Amino acid sequence: MKGKIAPSMMCVDAFKLEDTLKTFKEEKIDYLHIDVMDGTFVPNFMLGTDYCKMLKKKTDLPLDIHLMINNPEYKAEWFPIGEGDMVSIHVESTVHLQRALSLVKRLGAKPIVALNPATPIEEIRYVLDDVCAVLLMTVNPGYAGQALIPQTLKKISDTRKFLDINGYEHIEIEVDGNVSFENAKLMKSAGSNIYVAGSSSVFRKDLSLEDGIRLLRKVI
Ligand code: DX5
Ligand code: ZN
């Protein structure tokens, strides 16, 4: 599957947003990954509906909205989403997972089911018909700059196998958390193809955005 890059917008220097979007467009990045945090599902607040609306006005790059919020089954529609955008719903965030995923589809976007590191992949068996991708957290969600949880590499390969043997070869695997150049290589061999790029790659302080994107592209 084609390797895709989704830079994490929570890592962007807000004073340089316009230039950053220009670079992302020039470098043909695939999605803008937007971490929405409600202070309850995860121990942090981050980004939101107005931020997404503002981005929609500034760029035509598709959004990859990662909802780390409780009860997304009625909040997804507050976001400006449509064709080409993706929205992730966490298994752990709702008892109405299928309802939330079908709402995303009804709004015209691509539904993704997301799992925290400790959540077994068995949990998603009966929603595989409702999703385009599986997002595997490779750190506990809430913050940038954390270390990879090593057993999540095995989880990527287990998920790829689980999808393939059940006839879902077309479902993509997105990875989020400490996607460094080194870890991206291992994640790719394990079977992922969409990479959330944060402080470990594209936003590394010692590299330009362009170099970060190019180096990541080389290993995926
Ligand atoms: C949370 C975020 C972070 C982060 C990823 O869902 O998406 O995981 O920005 O980048 P790193 O871990 O490289 O800072
Ligand atoms: Zn994320």
PDB file of C-alpha atoms and ligand atoms in Angstrom, residues 8-11 33-35 37 66 68 90 135 137 139-147 176-180 196-201 203, ligand 1:
ATOM      1  CA  SER A   8       0.402  16.324  13.436  1.00  0.00           C
ATOM      2  CA  MET A   9      -0.971  19.880  13.522  1.00  0.00           C
ATOM      3  CA  MET A  10      -0.559  20.114  17.309  1.00  0.00           C
ATOM      4  CA  CYS A  11       3.205  20.248  16.649  1.00  0.00           C
ATOM      5  CA  HIS A  33      -3.652  15.152  11.307  1.00  0.00           C
ATOM      6  CA  ILE A  34      -5.664  17.078  13.876  1.00  0.00           C
ATOM      7  CA  ASP A  35      -5.687  15.912  17.482  1.00  0.00           C
ATOM      8  CA  MET A  37      -8.640  16.339  22.981  1.00  0.00           C
ATOM      9  CA  HIS A  66      -8.405  12.214  15.446  1.00  0.00           C
ATOM     10  CA  MET A  68      -9.867  11.809  21.445  1.00  0.00           C
ATOM     11  CA  HIS A  90     -11.764   5.499  19.471  1.00  0.00           C
ATOM     12  CA  LEU A 135      -5.537   3.799  13.680  1.00  0.00           C
ATOM     13  CA  MET A 137      -1.860   4.342  18.933  1.00  0.00           C
ATOM     14  CA  VAL A 139       1.972   5.690  22.599  1.00  0.00           C
ATOM     15  CA  ASN A 140      -0.778   6.462  25.107  1.00  0.00           C
ATOM     16  CA  PRO A 141      -2.778   9.343  23.596  1.00  0.00           C
ATOM     17  CA  GLY A 142      -2.584  12.852  25.024  1.00  0.00           C
ATOM     18  CA  TYR A 143       0.874  14.235  24.339  1.00  0.00           C
ATOM     19  CA  ALA A 144       3.515  14.586  21.680  1.00  0.00           C
ATOM     20  CA  GLY A 145       7.102  13.570  22.414  1.00  0.00           C
ATOM     21  CA  GLN A 146       6.546  10.220  24.150  1.00  0.00           C
ATOM     22  CA  ALA A 147       8.521   6.997  23.639  1.00  0.00           C
ATOM     23  CA  ASP A 176       0.315   7.506  15.743  1.00  0.00           C
ATOM     24  CA  GLY A 177       3.015   8.177  18.334  1.00  0.00           C
ATOM     25  CA  ASN A 178       6.806   8.377  18.156  1.00  0.00           C
ATOM     26  CA  VAL A 179       6.894   7.734  14.417  1.00  0.00           C
ATOM     27  CA  SER A 180      10.605   8.493  14.141  1.00  0.00           C
ATOM     28  CA  VAL A 196       1.341  10.540  11.830  1.00  0.00           C
ATOM     29  CA  ALA A 197       4.403  12.737  11.784  1.00  0.00           C
ATOM     30  CA  GLY A 198       5.076  14.699  14.952  1.00  0.00           C
ATOM     31  CA  SER A 199       8.038  15.815  17.028  1.00  0.00           C
ATOM     32  CA  SER A 200       9.965  12.608  16.168  1.00  0.00           C
ATOM     33  CA  SER A 201      10.210  13.263  12.426  1.00  0.00           C
ATOM     34  CA  PHE A 203       8.854  18.590  13.421  1.00  0.00           C
TER      35      PHE A 203
HETATM   36  C1  DX5 B   1      -1.470  12.398  19.569  1.00  0.00           C
HETATM   37  C2  DX5 B   1      -0.493  12.997  18.559  1.00  0.00           C
HETATM   38  C3  DX5 B   1       0.873  12.726  19.013  1.00  0.00           C
HETATM   39  C4  DX5 B   1       2.045  13.357  18.334  1.00  0.00           C
HETATM   40  C5  DX5 B   1       2.754  12.366  17.508  1.00  0.00           C
HETATM   41  O1  DX5 B   1      -2.447  11.616  19.028  1.00  0.00           O
HETATM   42  O2  DX5 B   1      -0.808  12.707  17.231  1.00  0.00           O
HETATM   43  O3  DX5 B   1       1.024  11.349  19.110  1.00  0.00           O
HETATM   44  O4  DX5 B   1       1.834  14.542  17.744  1.00  0.00           O
HETATM   45  O5  DX5 B   1       4.058  12.686  17.316  1.00  0.00           O
HETATM   46  P1  DX5 B   1       5.343  12.429  18.256  1.00  0.00           P
HETATM   47  O6  DX5 B   1       5.044  11.279  19.156  1.00  0.00           O
HETATM   48  O7  DX5 B   1       6.415  12.148  17.266  1.00  0.00           O
HETATM   49  O8  DX5 B   1       5.553  13.691  18.995  1.00  0.00           O
END
